[in-house]
Structure formats: structure tokens, C-alpha cells
PDB file of C-alpha atoms in Angstrom:
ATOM      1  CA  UNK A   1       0.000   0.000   0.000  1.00 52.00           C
ATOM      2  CA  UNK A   2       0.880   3.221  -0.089  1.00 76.00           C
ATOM      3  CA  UNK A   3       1.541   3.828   3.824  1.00 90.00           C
ATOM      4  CA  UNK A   4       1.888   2.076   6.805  1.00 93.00           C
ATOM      5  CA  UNK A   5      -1.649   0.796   8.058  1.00 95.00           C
ATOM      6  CA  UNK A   6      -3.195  -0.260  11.268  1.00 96.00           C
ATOM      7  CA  UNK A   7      -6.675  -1.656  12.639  1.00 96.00           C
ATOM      8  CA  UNK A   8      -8.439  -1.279  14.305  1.00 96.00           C
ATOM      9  CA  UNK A   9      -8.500   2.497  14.649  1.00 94.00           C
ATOM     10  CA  UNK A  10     -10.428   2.527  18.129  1.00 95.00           C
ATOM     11  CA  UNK A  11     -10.806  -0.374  20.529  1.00 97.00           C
ATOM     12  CA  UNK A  12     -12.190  -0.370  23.855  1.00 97.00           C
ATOM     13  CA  UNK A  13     -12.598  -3.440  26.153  1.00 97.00           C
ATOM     14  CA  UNK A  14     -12.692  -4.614  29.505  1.00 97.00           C
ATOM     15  CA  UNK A  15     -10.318  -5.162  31.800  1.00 97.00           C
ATOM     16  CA  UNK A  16      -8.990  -8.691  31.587  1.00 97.00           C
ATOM     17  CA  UNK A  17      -9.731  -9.342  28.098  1.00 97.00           C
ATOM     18  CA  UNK A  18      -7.358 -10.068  25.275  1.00 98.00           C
ATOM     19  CA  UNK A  19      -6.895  -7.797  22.169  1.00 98.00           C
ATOM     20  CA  UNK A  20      -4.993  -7.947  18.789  1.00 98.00           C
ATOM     21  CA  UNK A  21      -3.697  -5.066  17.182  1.00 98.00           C
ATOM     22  CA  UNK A  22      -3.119  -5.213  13.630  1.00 98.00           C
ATOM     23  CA  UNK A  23       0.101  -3.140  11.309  1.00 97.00           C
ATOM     24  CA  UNK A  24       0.386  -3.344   7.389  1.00 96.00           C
ATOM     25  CA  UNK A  25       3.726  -2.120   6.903  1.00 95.00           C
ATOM     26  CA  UNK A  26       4.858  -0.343   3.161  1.00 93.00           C
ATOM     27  CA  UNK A  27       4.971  -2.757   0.802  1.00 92.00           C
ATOM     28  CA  UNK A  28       9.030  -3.902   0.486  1.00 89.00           C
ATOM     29  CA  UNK A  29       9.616  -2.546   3.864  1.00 90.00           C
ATOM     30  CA  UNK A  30      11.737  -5.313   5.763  1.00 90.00           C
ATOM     31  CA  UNK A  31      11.925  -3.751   9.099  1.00 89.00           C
ATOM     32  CA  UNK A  32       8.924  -2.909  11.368  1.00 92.00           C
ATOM     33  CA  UNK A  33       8.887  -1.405  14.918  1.00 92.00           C
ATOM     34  CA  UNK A  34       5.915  -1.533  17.448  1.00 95.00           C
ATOM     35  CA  UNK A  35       5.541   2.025  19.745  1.00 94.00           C
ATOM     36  CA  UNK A  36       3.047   2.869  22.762  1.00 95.00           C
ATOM     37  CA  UNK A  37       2.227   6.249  23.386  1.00 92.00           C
ATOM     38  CA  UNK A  38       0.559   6.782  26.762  1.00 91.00           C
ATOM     39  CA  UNK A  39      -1.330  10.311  26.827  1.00 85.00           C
ATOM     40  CA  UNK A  40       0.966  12.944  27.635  1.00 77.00           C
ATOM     41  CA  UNK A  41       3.999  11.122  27.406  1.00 81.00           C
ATOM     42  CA  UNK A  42       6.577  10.134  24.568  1.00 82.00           C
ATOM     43  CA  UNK A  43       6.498   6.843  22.651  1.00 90.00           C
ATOM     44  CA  UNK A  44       7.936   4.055  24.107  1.00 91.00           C
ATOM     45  CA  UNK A  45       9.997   1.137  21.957  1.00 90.00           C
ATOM     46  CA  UNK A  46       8.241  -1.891  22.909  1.00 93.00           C
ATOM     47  CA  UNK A  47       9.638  -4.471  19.801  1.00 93.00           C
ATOM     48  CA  UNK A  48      10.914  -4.619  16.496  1.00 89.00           C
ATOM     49  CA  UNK A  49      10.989  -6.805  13.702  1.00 91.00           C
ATOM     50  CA  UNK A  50      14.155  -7.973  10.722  1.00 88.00           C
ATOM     51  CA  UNK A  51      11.676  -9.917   8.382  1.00 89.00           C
ATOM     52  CA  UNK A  52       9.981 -12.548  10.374  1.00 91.00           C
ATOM     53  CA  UNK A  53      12.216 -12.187  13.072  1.00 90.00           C
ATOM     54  CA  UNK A  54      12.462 -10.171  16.299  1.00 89.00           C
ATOM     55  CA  UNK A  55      16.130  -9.639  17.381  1.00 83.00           C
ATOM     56  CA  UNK A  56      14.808  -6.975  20.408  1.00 81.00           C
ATOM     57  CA  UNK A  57      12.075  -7.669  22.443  1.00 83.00           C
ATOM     58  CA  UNK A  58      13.324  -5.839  25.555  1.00 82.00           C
ATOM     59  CA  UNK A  59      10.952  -3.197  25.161  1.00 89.00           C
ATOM     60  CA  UNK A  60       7.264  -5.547  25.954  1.00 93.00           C
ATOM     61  CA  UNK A  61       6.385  -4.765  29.296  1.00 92.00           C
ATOM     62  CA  UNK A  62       5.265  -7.698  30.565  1.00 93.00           C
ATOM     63  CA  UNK A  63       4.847 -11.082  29.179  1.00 94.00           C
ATOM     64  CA  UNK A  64       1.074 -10.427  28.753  1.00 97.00           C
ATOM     65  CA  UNK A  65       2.318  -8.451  25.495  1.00 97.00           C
ATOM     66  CA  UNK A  66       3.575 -10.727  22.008  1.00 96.00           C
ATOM     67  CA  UNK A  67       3.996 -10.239  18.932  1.00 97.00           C
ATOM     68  CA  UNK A  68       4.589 -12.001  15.294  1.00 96.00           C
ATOM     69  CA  UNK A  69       5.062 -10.950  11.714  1.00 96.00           C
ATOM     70  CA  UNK A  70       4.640 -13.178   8.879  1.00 90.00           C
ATOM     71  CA  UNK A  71       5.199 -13.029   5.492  1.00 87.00           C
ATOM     72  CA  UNK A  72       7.621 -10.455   6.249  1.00 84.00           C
ATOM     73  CA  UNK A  73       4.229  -8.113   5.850  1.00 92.00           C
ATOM     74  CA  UNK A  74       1.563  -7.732   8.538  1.00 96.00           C
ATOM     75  CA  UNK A  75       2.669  -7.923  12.270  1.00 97.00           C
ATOM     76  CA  UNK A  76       0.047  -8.570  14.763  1.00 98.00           C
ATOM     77  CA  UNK A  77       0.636  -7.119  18.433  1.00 98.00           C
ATOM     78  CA  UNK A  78      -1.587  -9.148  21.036  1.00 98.00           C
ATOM     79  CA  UNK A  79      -2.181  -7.870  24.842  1.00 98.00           C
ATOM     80  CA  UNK A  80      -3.210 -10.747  26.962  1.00 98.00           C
ATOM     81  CA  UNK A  81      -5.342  -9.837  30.189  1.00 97.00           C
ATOM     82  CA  UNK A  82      -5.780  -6.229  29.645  1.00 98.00           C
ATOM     83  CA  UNK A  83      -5.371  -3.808  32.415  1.00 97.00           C
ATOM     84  CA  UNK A  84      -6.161  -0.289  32.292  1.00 96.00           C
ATOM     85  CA  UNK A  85      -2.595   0.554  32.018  1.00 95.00           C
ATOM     86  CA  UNK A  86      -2.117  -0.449  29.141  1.00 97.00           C
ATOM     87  CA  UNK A  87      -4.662   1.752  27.355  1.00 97.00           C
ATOM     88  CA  UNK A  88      -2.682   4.457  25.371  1.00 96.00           C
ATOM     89  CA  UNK A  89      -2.232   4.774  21.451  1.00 95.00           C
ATOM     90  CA  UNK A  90      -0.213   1.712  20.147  1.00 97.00           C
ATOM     91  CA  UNK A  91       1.615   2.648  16.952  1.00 95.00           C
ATOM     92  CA  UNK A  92       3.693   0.897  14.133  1.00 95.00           C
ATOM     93  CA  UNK A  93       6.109   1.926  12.135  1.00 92.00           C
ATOM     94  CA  UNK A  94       8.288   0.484   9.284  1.00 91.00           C
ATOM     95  CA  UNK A  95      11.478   1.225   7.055  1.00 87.00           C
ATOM     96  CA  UNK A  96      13.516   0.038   4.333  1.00 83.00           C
ATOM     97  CA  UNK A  97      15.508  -2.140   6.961  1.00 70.00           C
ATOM     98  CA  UNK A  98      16.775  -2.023  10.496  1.00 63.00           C
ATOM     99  CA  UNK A  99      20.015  -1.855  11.616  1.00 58.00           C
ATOM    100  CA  UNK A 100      22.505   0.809  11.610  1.00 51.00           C
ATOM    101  CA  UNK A 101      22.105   2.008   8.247  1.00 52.00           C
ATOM    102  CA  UNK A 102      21.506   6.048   9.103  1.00 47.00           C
ATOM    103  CA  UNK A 103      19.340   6.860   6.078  1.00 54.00           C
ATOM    104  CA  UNK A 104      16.797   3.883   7.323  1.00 70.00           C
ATOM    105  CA  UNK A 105      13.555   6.655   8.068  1.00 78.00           C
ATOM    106  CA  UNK A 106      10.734   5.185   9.435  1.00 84.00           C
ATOM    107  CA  UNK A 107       6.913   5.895   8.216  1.00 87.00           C
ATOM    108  CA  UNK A 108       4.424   5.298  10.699  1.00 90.00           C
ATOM    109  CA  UNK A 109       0.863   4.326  10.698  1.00 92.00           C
ATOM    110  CA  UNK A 110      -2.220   6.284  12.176  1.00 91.00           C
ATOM    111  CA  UNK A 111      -2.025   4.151  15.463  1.00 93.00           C
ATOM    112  CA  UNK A 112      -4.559   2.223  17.001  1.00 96.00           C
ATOM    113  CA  UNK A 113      -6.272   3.953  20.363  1.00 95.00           C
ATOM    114  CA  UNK A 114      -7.099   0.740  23.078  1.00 97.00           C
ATOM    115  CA  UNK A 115      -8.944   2.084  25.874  1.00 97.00           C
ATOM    116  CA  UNK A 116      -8.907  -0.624  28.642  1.00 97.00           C
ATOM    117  CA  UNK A 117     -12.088  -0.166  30.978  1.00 96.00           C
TER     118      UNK A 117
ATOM    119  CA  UNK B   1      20.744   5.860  28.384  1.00 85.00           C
ATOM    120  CA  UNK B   2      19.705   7.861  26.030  1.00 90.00           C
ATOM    121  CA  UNK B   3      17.088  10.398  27.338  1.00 92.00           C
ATOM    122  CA  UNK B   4      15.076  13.335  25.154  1.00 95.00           C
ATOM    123  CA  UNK B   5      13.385  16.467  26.837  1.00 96.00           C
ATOM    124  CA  UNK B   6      11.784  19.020  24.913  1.00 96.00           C
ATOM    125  CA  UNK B   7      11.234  22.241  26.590  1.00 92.00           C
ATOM    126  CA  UNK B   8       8.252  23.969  26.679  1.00 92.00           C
ATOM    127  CA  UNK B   9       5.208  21.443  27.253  1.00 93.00           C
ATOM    128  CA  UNK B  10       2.813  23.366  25.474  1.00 95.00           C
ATOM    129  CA  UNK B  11       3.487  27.062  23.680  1.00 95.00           C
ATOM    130  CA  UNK B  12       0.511  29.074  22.851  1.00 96.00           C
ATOM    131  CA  UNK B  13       1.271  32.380  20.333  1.00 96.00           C
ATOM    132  CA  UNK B  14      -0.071  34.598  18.290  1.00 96.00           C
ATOM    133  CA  UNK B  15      -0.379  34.213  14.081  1.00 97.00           C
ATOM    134  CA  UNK B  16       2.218  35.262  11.860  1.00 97.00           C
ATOM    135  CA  UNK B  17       4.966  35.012  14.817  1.00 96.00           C
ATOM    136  CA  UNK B  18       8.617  33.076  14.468  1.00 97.00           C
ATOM    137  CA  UNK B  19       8.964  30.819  16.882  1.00 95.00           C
ATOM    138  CA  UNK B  20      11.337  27.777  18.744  1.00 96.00           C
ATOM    139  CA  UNK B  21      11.423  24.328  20.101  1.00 97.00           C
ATOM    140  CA  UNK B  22      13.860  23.272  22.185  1.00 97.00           C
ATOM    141  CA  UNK B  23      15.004  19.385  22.221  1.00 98.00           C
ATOM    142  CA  UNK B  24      18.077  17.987  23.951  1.00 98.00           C
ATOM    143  CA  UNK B  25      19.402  14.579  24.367  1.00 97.00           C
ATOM    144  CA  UNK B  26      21.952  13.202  27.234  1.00 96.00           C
ATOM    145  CA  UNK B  27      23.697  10.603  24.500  1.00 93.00           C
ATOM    146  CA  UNK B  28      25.891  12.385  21.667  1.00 92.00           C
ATOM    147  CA  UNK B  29      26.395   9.016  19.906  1.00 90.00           C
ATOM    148  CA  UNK B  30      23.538   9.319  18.084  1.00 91.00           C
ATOM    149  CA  UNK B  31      22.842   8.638  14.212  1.00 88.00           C
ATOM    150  CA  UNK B  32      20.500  11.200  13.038  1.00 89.00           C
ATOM    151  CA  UNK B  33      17.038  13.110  14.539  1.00 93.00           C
ATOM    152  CA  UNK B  34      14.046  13.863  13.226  1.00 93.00           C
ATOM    153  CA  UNK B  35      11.424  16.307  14.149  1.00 95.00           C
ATOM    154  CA  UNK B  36       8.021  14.965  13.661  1.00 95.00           C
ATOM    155  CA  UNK B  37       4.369  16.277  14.046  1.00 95.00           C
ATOM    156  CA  UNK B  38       1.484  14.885  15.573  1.00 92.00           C
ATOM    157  CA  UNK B  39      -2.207  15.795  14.910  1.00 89.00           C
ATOM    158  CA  UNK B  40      -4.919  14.241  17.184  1.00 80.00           C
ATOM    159  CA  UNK B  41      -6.225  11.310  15.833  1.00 71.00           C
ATOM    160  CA  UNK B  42      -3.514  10.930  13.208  1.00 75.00           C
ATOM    161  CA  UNK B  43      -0.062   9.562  12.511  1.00 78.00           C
ATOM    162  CA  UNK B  44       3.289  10.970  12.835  1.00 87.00           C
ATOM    163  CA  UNK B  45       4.355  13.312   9.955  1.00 88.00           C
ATOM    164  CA  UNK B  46       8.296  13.726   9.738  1.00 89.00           C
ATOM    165  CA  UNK B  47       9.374  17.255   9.149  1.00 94.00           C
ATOM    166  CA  UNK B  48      12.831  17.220   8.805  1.00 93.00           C
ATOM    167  CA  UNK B  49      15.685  14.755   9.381  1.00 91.00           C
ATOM    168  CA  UNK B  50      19.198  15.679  10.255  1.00 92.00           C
ATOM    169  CA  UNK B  51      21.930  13.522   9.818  1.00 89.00           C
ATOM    170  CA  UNK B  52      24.847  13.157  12.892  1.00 90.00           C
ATOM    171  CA  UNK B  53      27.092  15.040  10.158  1.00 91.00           C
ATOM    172  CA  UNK B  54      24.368  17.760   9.333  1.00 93.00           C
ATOM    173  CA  UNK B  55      23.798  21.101  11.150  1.00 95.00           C
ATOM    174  CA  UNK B  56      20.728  21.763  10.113  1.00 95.00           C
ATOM    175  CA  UNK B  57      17.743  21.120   7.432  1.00 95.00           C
ATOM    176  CA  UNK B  58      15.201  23.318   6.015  1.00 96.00           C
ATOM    177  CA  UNK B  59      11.822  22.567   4.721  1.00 94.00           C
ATOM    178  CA  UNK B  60       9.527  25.779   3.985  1.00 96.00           C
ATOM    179  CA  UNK B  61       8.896  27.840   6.939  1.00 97.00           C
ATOM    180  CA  UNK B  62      10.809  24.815   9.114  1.00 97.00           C
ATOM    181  CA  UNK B  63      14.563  25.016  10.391  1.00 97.00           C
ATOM    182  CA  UNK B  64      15.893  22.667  12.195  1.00 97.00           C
ATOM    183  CA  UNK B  65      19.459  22.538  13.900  1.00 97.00           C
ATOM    184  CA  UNK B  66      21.402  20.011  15.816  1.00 97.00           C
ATOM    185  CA  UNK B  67      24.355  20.823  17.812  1.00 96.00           C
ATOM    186  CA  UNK B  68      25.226  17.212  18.602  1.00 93.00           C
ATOM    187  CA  UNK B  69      28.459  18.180  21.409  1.00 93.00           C
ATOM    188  CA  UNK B  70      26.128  20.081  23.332  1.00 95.00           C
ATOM    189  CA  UNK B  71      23.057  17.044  22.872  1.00 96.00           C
ATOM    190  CA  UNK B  72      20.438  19.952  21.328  1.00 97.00           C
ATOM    191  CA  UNK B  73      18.310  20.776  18.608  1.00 98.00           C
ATOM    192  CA  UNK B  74      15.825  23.705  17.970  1.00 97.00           C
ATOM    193  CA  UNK B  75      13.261  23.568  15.481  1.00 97.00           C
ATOM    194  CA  UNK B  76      12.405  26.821  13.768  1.00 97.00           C
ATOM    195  CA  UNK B  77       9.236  27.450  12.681  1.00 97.00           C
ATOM    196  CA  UNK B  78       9.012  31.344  10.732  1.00 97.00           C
ATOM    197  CA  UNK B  79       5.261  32.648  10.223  1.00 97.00           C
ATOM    198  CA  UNK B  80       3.047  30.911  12.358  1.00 97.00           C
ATOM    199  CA  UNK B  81      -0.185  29.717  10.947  1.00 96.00           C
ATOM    200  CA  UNK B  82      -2.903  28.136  12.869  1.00 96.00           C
ATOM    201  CA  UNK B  83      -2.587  25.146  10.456  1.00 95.00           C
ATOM    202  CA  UNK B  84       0.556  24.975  12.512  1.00 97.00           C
ATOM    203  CA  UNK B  85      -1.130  23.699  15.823  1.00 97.00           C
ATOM    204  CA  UNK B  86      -0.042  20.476  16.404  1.00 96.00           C
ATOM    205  CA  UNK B  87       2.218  18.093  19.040  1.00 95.00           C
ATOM    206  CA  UNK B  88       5.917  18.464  17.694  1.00 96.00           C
ATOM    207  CA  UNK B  89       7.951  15.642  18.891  1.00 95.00           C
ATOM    208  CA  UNK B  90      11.734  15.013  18.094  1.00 96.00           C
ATOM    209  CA  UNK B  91      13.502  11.445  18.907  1.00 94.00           C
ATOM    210  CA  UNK B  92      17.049  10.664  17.574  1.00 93.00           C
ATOM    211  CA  UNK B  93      18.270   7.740  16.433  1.00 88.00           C
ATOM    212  CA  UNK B  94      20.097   5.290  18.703  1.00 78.00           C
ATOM    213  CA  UNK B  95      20.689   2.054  16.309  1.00 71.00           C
ATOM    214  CA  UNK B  96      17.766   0.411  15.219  1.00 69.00           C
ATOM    215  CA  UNK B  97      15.641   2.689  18.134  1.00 77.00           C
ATOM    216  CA  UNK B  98      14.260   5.935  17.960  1.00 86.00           C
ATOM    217  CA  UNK B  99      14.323   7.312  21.571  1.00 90.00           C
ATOM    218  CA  UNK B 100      11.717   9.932  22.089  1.00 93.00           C
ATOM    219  CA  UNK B 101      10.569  13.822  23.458  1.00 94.00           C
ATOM    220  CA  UNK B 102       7.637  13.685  25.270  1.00 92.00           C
ATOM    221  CA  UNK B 103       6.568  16.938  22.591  1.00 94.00           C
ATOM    222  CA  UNK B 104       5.694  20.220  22.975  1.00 96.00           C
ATOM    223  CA  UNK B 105       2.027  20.648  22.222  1.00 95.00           C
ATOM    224  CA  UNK B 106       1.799  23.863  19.622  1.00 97.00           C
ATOM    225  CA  UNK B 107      -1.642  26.452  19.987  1.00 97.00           C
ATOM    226  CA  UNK B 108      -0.879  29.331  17.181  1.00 97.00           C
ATOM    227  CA  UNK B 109      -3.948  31.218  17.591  1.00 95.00           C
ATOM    228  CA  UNK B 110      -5.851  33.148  14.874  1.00 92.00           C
TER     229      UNK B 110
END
């Protein structure tokens, strides 16, 4: 496509139930990175992905959070046994390729809002 | 670590005024930074990238400069316009990671 999508735009739910977040990175993009934005506050890394694989996963909170690509395309973010801190804007991002490589910019998608009640 | 303030918060001027954004960053060793703004309900626009070697880029009405010895960079923006209001965050580049500014939350009023 021609950006970086995610879905669903809005999700609420309750408090102990699980949710999947959806990201449709730019079409040859190898690299894709997973960011949580609580209100007020900066993003924070939570994981990225080299193709299919995810050399950094230091940034999940807690093991409640996971995540797989496939296809070296969509990535699918899943919160297990919501809490309410983990509502906040959850938003993915993808370049070219990861690494050190300086010119690597990455394009990011609208975000998806979870609101954990 | 690498840690990223931006200074002010929030900024609130009048139309038609030049104004600055303040970001600074504990790390040097950094690869590039971008500036990037945020409208609600919307993705992250990037502005204006500036590579560790660059001093500074300009898009339009948008300067930015990077001092990376003194771990700073101000983002310029000349003319205000109200289609200017918007969270401006800047992260730099730390390998693979983009370490992030909590923002500064833009009002130019009409």
C-alpha cells in the first residue's frame, strides 16, 4: 500500500480481556517497529521486527504483550489480560531495513487507540 | 541511556509570529534526529531529518538545527499559521531505536 496501516483504529474493552492489534507495513519494507504512546507522554519502543524475526524484544512490558510478523508483511501485536494501564495509542512503524544504516527513516501508521475499561 | 526532553510542554502564540522548540538529548552518539508532528487522531508526519554530520535542514517555513556536542536541537518554525497547531515531537536515532521527546504541544492562535 501506499503507507503504513493499522486496525483497528479505536478499541475499547474490559479489563482482563485479550486484544490484537493489527500493522500493514509499506509494501518492500523489511523492518517494522511496534511504539506505545501513553497520553501525555513520549512513545515508548516496545519491539521490532528484521523480516519474520524479532532480534529486540526488551521493550514488551510484561509477558502479557507478544507479537509475530509473517510473510515479512503484517505484524500482529496481542495484549493478553488487559489492564487499564495499558490503554494508550499503540503505533507501528516500518522502514527500508533495520540496523545501523543512518538513512533507514521510518513511516508510521495512524495508530490504534485501546482504551482498557 | 539515552534520554530526550523538549522544553516547553505546550506554547501558545499569536499568528504570523517566528517561533522555537527546544530538544536535547543526554547521548551524543547518536545517528541522526528527526522532528516529527502529531495531529490528534492521526499519525506521525516527519518534518525534517538531520543527519549526525548535518547542522541543520530546512523545509519551507521549518529550520531545524542540531548541535550534537552540546546534545540539542531547535526547530524553527518562521510565520506561524494556525494550520501549525499540532504536538511536535523530536527522537534521535540510537541504532535500530528511535528514543523519544515527550513533545511540545503547539496552539498558534488566529
Amino acid at each position: 500500500g501506499a503507507g503504513v496501516s493499522q486496525s483497528p483504529s479505536n478499541k475499547v474493552t474490559e479489563k482482563g480481556k485479550d486484544v490484537e492489534l493489527r500493522c500493514d507495513p509499506i509494501s518492500g519494507h523489511t523492518a517494522l517497529y511496534w511504539y506505545r504512546q501513553r497520553l501525555g507522554q513520549g512513545l515508548e519502543f516496545l519491539i521490532y521486527f528484521q523480516g519474520n524475526s524479532a532480534p529486540d524484544k526488551s521493550g514488551l512490558p510484561s509477558d502479557r504483550f507478544s507479537a509475530e510478523r509473517t510473510g515479512e508483511s503484517v505484524s500482529t501485536l496481542t495484549i493478553q489480560r488487559t489492564q487499564q494501564e495499558d490503554s494508550a495509542v499503540y503505533l507501528c512503524a516500518s522502514s527500508f531495513r533495520a540496523g545501523l544504516a543512518i538513512n533507514n527513516e521510518q513511516f508510521f501508521g495512524p495508530g490504534t487507540r485501546l482504551t482498557v475499561l | 541511556k539515552q534520554e530526550v526532553t523538549q522544553i516547553p510542554a505546550a506554547l501558545s502564540v499569536p499568528e504570523g509570529e517566528n517561533l522555537v522548540l527546544n530538544c536535547s538529548f543526554t547521548d551524543s552518539a547518536i545517528y541522526n534526529l528527526q522532528w516529527f508532528r502529531q495531529d490528534p487522531g492521526k499519525g506521525l508526519t516527519s518534518l525534517l531529518l538531520i543527519q549526525s554530520s548535518q547542522r541543520e535542514q530546512t523545509s519551507g517555513r521549518l529550520n531545524a538545527s542540531l548541535d550534537k556536542s552540546s546534545g540539542r536541537s531547535t526547530l524553527y518554525i518562521a510565520a506561524s499559521q494556525p494550520g501549525d497547531s499540532a504536538t511536535y515531537l523530536c527522537a534521535v536515532k540510537s541504532n535500530y531505536q528511535l528514543i523519544w521527546g515527550a513533545g511540545t504541544k503547539l496552539i498558534i492562535k488566529p
